[in-house]
Coordinates of C-alpha atoms in Angstrom, one line a residue:
M1328 CA 167.0 181.9 149.2
A1329 CA 166.0 178.3 150.6
A1330 CA 163.9 177.9 153.5
V1331 CA 166.9 175.9 155.1
K1332 CA 170.6 175.8 155.2
K1333 CA 171.2 172.6 157.1
V1334 CA 169.2 169.3 157.1
L1335 CA 169.5 166.1 159.0
V1336 CA 168.0 162.9 157.1
I1337 CA 167.5 160.0 159.6
G1338 CA 167.2 156.7 157.5
G1339 CA 169.4 155.7 154.3
G1340 CA 166.6 154.0 152.6
F1341 CA 165.2 155.1 149.1
S1342 CA 163.2 158.1 150.1
G1343 CA 165.8 159.4 152.5
M1344 CA 168.5 159.1 150.0
A1345 CA 166.3 160.8 147.3
A1346 CA 165.8 163.7 149.6
A1347 CA 169.4 164.0 150.5
I1348 CA 170.8 163.9 146.9
K1349 CA 168.4 166.6 145.6
L1350 CA 169.0 168.7 148.7
R1351 CA 172.7 168.7 148.1
R1352 CA 172.1 169.6 144.3
H1353 CA 170.2 172.7 145.5
G1354 CA 173.3 173.4 147.5
I1355 CA 171.7 172.8 151.0
E1356 CA 174.0 171.1 153.5
V1357 CA 172.7 167.6 154.4
D1358 CA 173.9 165.0 157.1
L1359 CA 172.5 161.5 156.9
V1360 CA 172.6 158.7 159.6
E1361 CA 171.7 155.2 158.9
I1362 CA 171.5 152.5 161.8
D1363 CA 172.7 149.7 159.8
P1364 CA 176.6 149.8 159.6
E1365 CA 176.6 147.9 156.3
W1366 CA 173.9 150.3 154.6
C1367 CA 172.7 147.1 153.1
E1368 CA 169.1 147.0 151.3
L1369 CA 168.0 143.3 151.4
G1370 CA 165.3 141.8 149.2
A1371 CA 165.1 140.3 145.8
G1372 CA 163.7 142.4 142.8
I1373 CA 161.7 145.6 142.5
T1374 CA 159.1 146.6 139.9
I1375 CA 159.7 150.1 138.4
H1376 CA 157.1 151.7 136.7
G1377 CA 157.4 154.8 134.5
A1378 CA 156.7 157.3 137.4
S1379 CA 159.2 155.9 139.7
M1380 CA 161.9 156.0 136.5
R1381 CA 161.0 159.5 135.9
A1382 CA 161.8 160.2 139.4
L1383 CA 165.1 158.5 139.2
E1384 CA 165.7 160.2 136.0
D1385 CA 165.3 163.5 138.1
L1386 CA 167.9 162.4 140.3
G1387 CA 170.3 161.5 137.2
L1388 CA 170.2 157.8 137.8
Y1389 CA 167.8 156.5 135.0
E1390 CA 170.6 155.5 132.6
Q1391 CA 172.4 153.4 135.5
V1392 CA 168.7 151.7 135.9
V1393 CA 168.8 150.8 132.2
E1394 CA 172.3 149.5 132.3
K1395 CA 172.1 147.4 135.5
G1396 CA 168.2 146.5 135.4
S1397 CA 165.7 145.7 132.7
V1398 CA 163.4 148.4 131.1
T1399 CA 160.2 146.8 129.4
D1400 CA 157.0 147.9 128.1
G1401 CA 153.5 146.8 129.3
V1402 CA 152.1 144.6 131.7
A1403 CA 150.3 141.2 130.8
M1404 CA 147.8 139.6 133.1
H1405 CA 146.9 135.9 132.6
L1406 CA 144.4 133.3 134.1
P1407 CA 146.3 130.7 136.1
H1408 CA 146.6 128.3 133.2
G1409 CA 147.7 130.6 130.8
P1410 CA 145.1 132.5 128.7
L1411 CA 145.7 136.3 128.4
L1412 CA 143.2 138.3 130.7
V1413 CA 144.2 142.0 129.8
E1414 CA 147.2 143.8 128.6
I1415 CA 148.0 147.0 130.3
P1416 CA 150.1 149.7 128.5
T1417 CA 152.8 151.5 130.3
P1418 CA 153.5 154.6 128.2
S1419 CA 156.3 157.1 129.2
P1420 CA 155.0 159.5 132.2
V1421 CA 154.1 162.9 131.3
G1422 CA 157.1 165.1 130.8
S1423 CA 159.7 162.2 130.2
N1424 CA 160.8 159.8 127.4
V1425 CA 162.0 157.2 130.0
G1426 CA 160.5 153.5 129.8
G1427 CA 156.9 152.8 131.0
S1428 CA 158.0 149.6 133.1
G1429 CA 160.9 147.6 134.3
G1430 CA 162.6 145.9 137.1
I1431 CA 165.9 145.8 138.9
F1432 CA 167.5 143.9 141.9
R1433 CA 166.5 145.9 145.2
P1434 CA 170.3 145.9 146.5
T1435 CA 171.4 147.2 143.0
L1436 CA 169.1 149.9 143.0
A1437 CA 170.1 150.8 146.7
R1438 CA 173.9 150.6 145.6
I1439 CA 173.2 153.0 142.7
M1440 CA 171.5 155.5 145.0
S1441 CA 173.8 155.2 147.9
A1442 CA 176.9 156.0 145.6
A1443 CA 175.1 159.0 144.4
T1444 CA 174.3 160.2 148.0
L1445 CA 178.0 160.1 148.7
E1446 CA 179.1 161.7 145.4
A1447 CA 176.5 164.5 146.2
G1448 CA 178.7 165.3 149.1
V1449 CA 176.3 164.1 151.8
D1450 CA 177.8 163.5 155.3
V1451 CA 176.8 160.0 155.8
R1452 CA 177.4 158.3 159.3
L1453 CA 176.7 154.5 159.2
G1454 CA 176.0 152.5 162.3
C1455 CA 174.7 155.7 163.8
S1456 CA 171.1 157.2 164.8
Y1457 CA 169.5 159.9 167.1
T1458 CA 169.0 159.7 170.9
T1459 CA 167.1 162.8 171.4
I1460 CA 165.7 165.6 169.2
D1461 CA 165.1 168.9 170.9
M1462 CA 163.0 171.4 169.2
T1463 CA 163.5 175.2 169.2
D1464 CA 161.7 178.0 167.4
D1465 CA 164.1 178.1 164.7
G1466 CA 165.7 174.4 164.5
A1467 CA 166.4 171.2 166.0
V1468 CA 169.4 170.0 168.3
V1469 CA 170.1 166.4 167.7
T1470 CA 172.1 164.2 169.9
F1471 CA 173.3 161.0 168.2
T1472 CA 174.2 157.5 169.4
D1473 CA 178.0 158.4 169.0
G1474 CA 177.7 160.8 171.5
S1475 CA 177.9 164.0 169.2
T1476 CA 175.6 166.8 169.1
R1477 CA 174.6 168.9 166.0
S1478 CA 172.0 171.5 165.1
Y1479 CA 169.7 171.8 162.0
D1480 CA 167.1 173.7 160.5
L1481 CA 165.0 170.6 159.6
V1482 CA 164.9 167.0 160.5
I1483 CA 163.6 164.6 157.9
G1484 CA 162.4 161.2 159.2
A1485 CA 162.7 158.3 156.7
D1486 CA 163.5 155.5 159.0
G1487 CA 160.9 153.0 157.5
V1488 CA 157.8 151.5 158.2
H1489 CA 158.5 150.6 161.7
S1490 CA 159.8 154.1 162.5
Q1491 CA 160.9 154.9 166.0
L1492 CA 160.4 158.5 165.0
R1493 CA 156.8 158.1 164.3
K1494 CA 156.4 156.2 167.6
E1495 CA 157.9 159.2 169.5
F1496 CA 156.6 162.2 167.6
F1497 CA 153.2 160.9 166.4
P1498 CA 152.2 158.5 169.5
E1499 CA 148.6 158.5 168.4
I1500 CA 149.4 156.6 165.1
P1501 CA 148.9 152.8 165.4
E1502 CA 151.4 150.5 164.0
P1503 CA 150.8 149.3 160.4
E1504 CA 147.9 147.0 160.1
Y1505 CA 148.2 143.5 158.7
I1506 CA 146.1 143.5 155.5
G1507 CA 145.5 139.4 155.1
Q1508 CA 148.2 138.7 152.6
G1509 CA 151.8 137.7 152.4
V1510 CA 154.3 138.2 149.7
W1511 CA 156.9 135.6 148.4
R1512 CA 159.8 136.8 146.5
A1513 CA 162.4 134.8 144.7
I1514 CA 165.3 135.1 141.9
M1515 CA 164.9 132.9 139.0
P1516 CA 166.7 132.6 135.7
R1517 CA 165.2 134.6 133.0
H1518 CA 162.7 132.7 130.7
A1519 CA 163.2 133.5 127.0
E1520 CA 159.3 134.4 126.6
I1521 CA 159.4 136.7 129.8
N1522 CA 160.2 140.1 128.2
R1523 CA 158.0 142.4 130.4
L1524 CA 156.1 142.1 133.8
T1525 CA 153.9 139.2 133.7
M1526 CA 151.2 137.9 135.9
W1527 CA 148.8 135.0 136.5
I1528 CA 145.8 135.6 138.5
G1529 CA 144.5 132.5 140.5
H1530 CA 142.1 131.7 143.3
H1531 CA 143.7 133.7 146.3
L1532 CA 146.9 133.7 144.7
K1533 CA 148.7 135.9 142.0
L1534 CA 152.0 135.2 140.6
G1535 CA 154.2 137.5 138.7
L1536 CA 157.7 137.3 136.7
N1537 CA 159.7 140.5 135.9
P1538 CA 163.1 140.6 134.2
V1539 CA 165.7 142.5 136.3
S1540 CA 168.6 141.8 134.2
D1541 CA 169.6 140.2 130.8
T1542 CA 169.9 136.8 132.5
L1543 CA 167.7 136.9 135.7
M1544 CA 164.1 137.9 136.7
Y1545 CA 162.4 137.8 140.0
M1546 CA 159.3 136.0 140.9
F1547 CA 156.6 137.3 143.5
I1548 CA 153.5 135.5 144.8
T1549 CA 151.0 137.1 147.0
E1550 CA 149.1 134.6 149.2
D1551 CA 146.0 135.0 151.3
R1552 CA 146.9 134.3 155.0
P1553 CA 143.7 135.4 157.1
V1554 CA 146.1 135.6 160.4
K1555 CA 149.7 136.9 160.4
E1556 CA 151.8 133.9 161.3
H1557 CA 155.4 132.9 161.5
I1558 CA 156.6 130.6 158.7
D1559 CA 159.8 128.5 159.6
K1560 CA 162.4 129.9 157.1
A1561 CA 163.8 126.1 156.6
T1562 CA 160.3 125.3 154.9
W1563 CA 160.2 128.3 152.6
P1564 CA 161.5 126.6 149.4
Q1565 CA 158.9 123.6 149.8
V1566 CA 156.1 126.2 150.8
L1567 CA 156.9 128.3 147.5
A1568 CA 157.1 125.3 145.3
G1569 CA 153.8 124.0 146.4
L1570 CA 152.2 127.7 145.7
M1571 CA 153.9 127.5 142.3
K1572 CA 152.0 124.1 141.5
N1573 CA 148.8 126.1 141.6
F1574 CA 149.7 127.8 138.2
P1575 CA 149.6 125.1 135.4
N1576 CA 151.2 127.4 132.8
P1577 CA 154.2 125.6 131.5
I1578 CA 156.6 128.7 132.1
V1579 CA 155.7 128.7 135.8
Q1580 CA 156.1 125.0 136.1
S1581 CA 159.4 125.0 134.5
L1582 CA 160.5 127.2 137.3
I1583 CA 159.8 125.0 140.3
P1584 CA 163.0 123.1 140.5
H1585 CA 164.7 126.6 140.8
S1586 CA 162.8 127.5 143.7
L1587 CA 164.3 124.7 145.6
A1588 CA 167.9 126.2 145.0
E1589 CA 169.7 128.4 147.3
E1590 CA 170.3 130.9 144.5
A1591 CA 166.6 131.6 144.6
N1592 CA 167.2 133.9 147.6
I1593 CA 163.6 133.4 148.9
D1594 CA 162.1 136.1 151.0
Y1595 CA 158.7 136.2 152.6
R1596 CA 156.8 139.1 154.3
P1597 CA 153.5 139.6 155.7
L1598 CA 151.8 142.8 154.1
A1599 CA 150.6 145.9 155.9
N1600 CA 149.7 149.3 155.1
L1601 CA 149.6 152.7 156.8
L1602 CA 148.5 156.2 155.6
V1603 CA 148.9 159.0 158.0
K1604 CA 146.8 162.0 157.9
M1605 CA 148.6 165.2 157.1
P1606 CA 150.3 167.3 158.4
W1607 CA 153.4 165.0 158.5
N1608 CA 155.4 167.2 160.5
R1609 CA 155.7 168.1 164.1
G1610 CA 157.7 171.2 164.3
R1611 CA 161.0 171.1 162.5
L1612 CA 160.6 167.2 162.1
L1613 CA 158.9 166.0 158.8
M1614 CA 158.4 162.4 157.9
I1615 CA 158.4 161.0 154.4
G1616 CA 158.2 157.7 152.7
D1617 CA 157.2 154.4 154.6
T1618 CA 157.1 156.5 157.9
V1619 CA 153.7 157.9 156.8
A1620 CA 152.7 156.2 153.7
A1621 CA 153.4 152.6 153.6
T1622 CA 151.8 150.5 151.0
T1623 CA 151.5 147.0 149.8
P1624 CA 153.0 146.0 146.5
H1625 CA 150.0 145.7 144.3
L1626 CA 150.8 149.0 142.2
A1627 CA 154.5 148.4 142.7
S1628 CA 154.9 152.1 143.6
G1629 CA 155.9 152.3 147.3
A1630 CA 159.5 152.8 146.7
G1631 CA 158.5 155.3 143.7
I1632 CA 156.2 157.6 145.9
G1633 CA 158.9 157.7 148.7
I1634 CA 161.5 158.9 146.1
E1635 CA 159.1 161.3 144.6
S1636 CA 158.5 162.7 148.0
G1637 CA 162.2 163.3 148.7
I1638 CA 162.4 165.1 145.2
V1639 CA 159.3 167.3 146.0
L1640 CA 160.5 168.1 149.5
A1641 CA 163.7 169.3 148.4
D1642 CA 162.5 171.3 145.6
E1643 CA 160.2 173.1 147.8
L1644 CA 162.7 173.8 150.5
A1645 CA 165.0 175.1 147.9
G1646 CA 162.3 177.2 145.9
N1647 CA 160.8 178.9 148.8
D1648 CA 162.4 181.1 151.6
D1649 CA 159.7 180.5 154.2
L1650 CA 159.7 177.0 155.8
A1651 CA 155.9 176.9 156.7
V1652 CA 155.3 177.9 153.1
A1653 CA 157.5 175.1 151.7
L1654 CA 156.0 172.6 154.1
D1655 CA 152.4 173.5 152.9
K1656 CA 153.3 173.2 149.2
F1657 CA 155.0 169.8 149.9
H1658 CA 151.9 168.6 151.6
E1659 CA 149.5 169.8 148.9
R1660 CA 151.7 168.1 146.2
R1661 CA 151.9 164.7 148.0
W1662 CA 148.9 163.9 149.7
E1663 CA 146.6 162.7 146.7
R1664 CA 149.3 160.5 145.2
C1665 CA 150.4 158.9 148.3
R1666 CA 146.6 158.4 149.2
M1667 CA 145.8 156.9 145.9
V1668 CA 148.7 154.5 145.9
V1669 CA 147.8 153.3 149.7
E1670 CA 144.2 153.1 149.1
N1671 CA 144.1 151.6 145.5
S1672 CA 146.7 149.0 146.6
A1673 CA 144.5 148.0 149.5
R1674 CA 141.4 147.7 147.2
L1675 CA 143.3 145.4 144.8
C1676 CA 144.4 143.2 147.9
H1677 CA 140.7 143.2 149.0
I1678 CA 139.5 142.1 145.5
E1679 CA 142.2 139.2 145.6
I1680 CA 141.4 138.1 149.1
N1681 CA 137.6 138.0 148.4
D1682 CA 137.8 136.4 145.0
G1683 CA 136.4 139.5 143.5
D1684 CA 135.7 140.9 139.9
K1685 CA 139.0 140.5 137.9
A1686 CA 137.7 143.2 135.3
E1687 CA 137.5 145.6 138.4
H1688 CA 141.1 144.5 139.4
S1689 CA 142.4 145.2 135.9
K1690 CA 140.6 148.6 135.9
I1691 CA 142.1 150.0 139.1
M1692 CA 145.4 149.1 137.9
M1693 CA 145.1 150.7 134.7
E1694 CA 143.5 153.9 136.1
S1695 CA 146.2 154.1 138.9
N1696 CA 149.0 153.7 136.4
I1697 CA 147.3 156.7 134.3
A1698 CA 147.2 158.8 137.4
L1699 CA 150.8 158.0 138.6
A1700 CA 151.9 158.9 135.0
Q1701 CA 150.7 162.6 135.5
P1702 CA 153.3 165.3 136.8
I1703 CA 154.3 165.3 140.5

């Protein structure tokens, strides 16, 4: 007998959808509310390493990622003008034969997961959120922005890095802290020589290209910015093109004209991270994903660990008849992986900002990938 019969998920991002899909497959009733009436995931591309693909395989979605994204192998890291610095292998994770690396458009992955959420039988309400959550000894009574009230055995908070739930129920936790870098992302036509995630490590800059389909790839540039500042969106194409000029490699240089086109769909975000000490629950409310473990993209695992957390939580809730035991087991299984991703990503960022040892940078990436390949 499962620890819960009816669960509310607040937030329709990757971690929330993963939890909802897996809970339904265990026969647990699930409501999901998402404040965005369009349920629209913004952004350019997303890198998916083997551990994340294994999680998507667990949800039955891996074949769709293969079909609609790009599954590759290995990571190549170069000096700015082109010489290869190191090749990092990306074998299949333990217990799976999925690809070791790849990429997909972020909105495409969101559509795959939202369709699976609906197909699983989750009661999804868009343009809706909560107004109050009243805890009882054996549940939670939730009032929603549409005026309705429903009761649940557990509320899962997955409302993102700027979580309102965290502000309300974990008021002692500060907002995510700016880490001294920003990331630029853009869509580019796929170059014939880019057949895997390829990066160039420059002076206070890092540029990467990753295929996301047969014809397109996405580009990212992490840039040191000591102070978090507003950058006029109208200037983004020119700023991005200027950053690309720091990488004399011919492939990068050939893409500069494309960075000035509207189709590049440029996005810029300052980077921040957050790691909330466990436990991640307050009574019958439990938070997962970016609400408690928000990471910079240096290990390309933020979405992946959130999806994993949704899966592990659902499995423990279904596999234990005592809620306290289920939550204890969830916490035990998730802390080290989430801590490692957040802290190692921050370390990589620190090395880049301080022009540190590139060999150490590569070692941290390799060791992190090995750790992530282990079972969850």
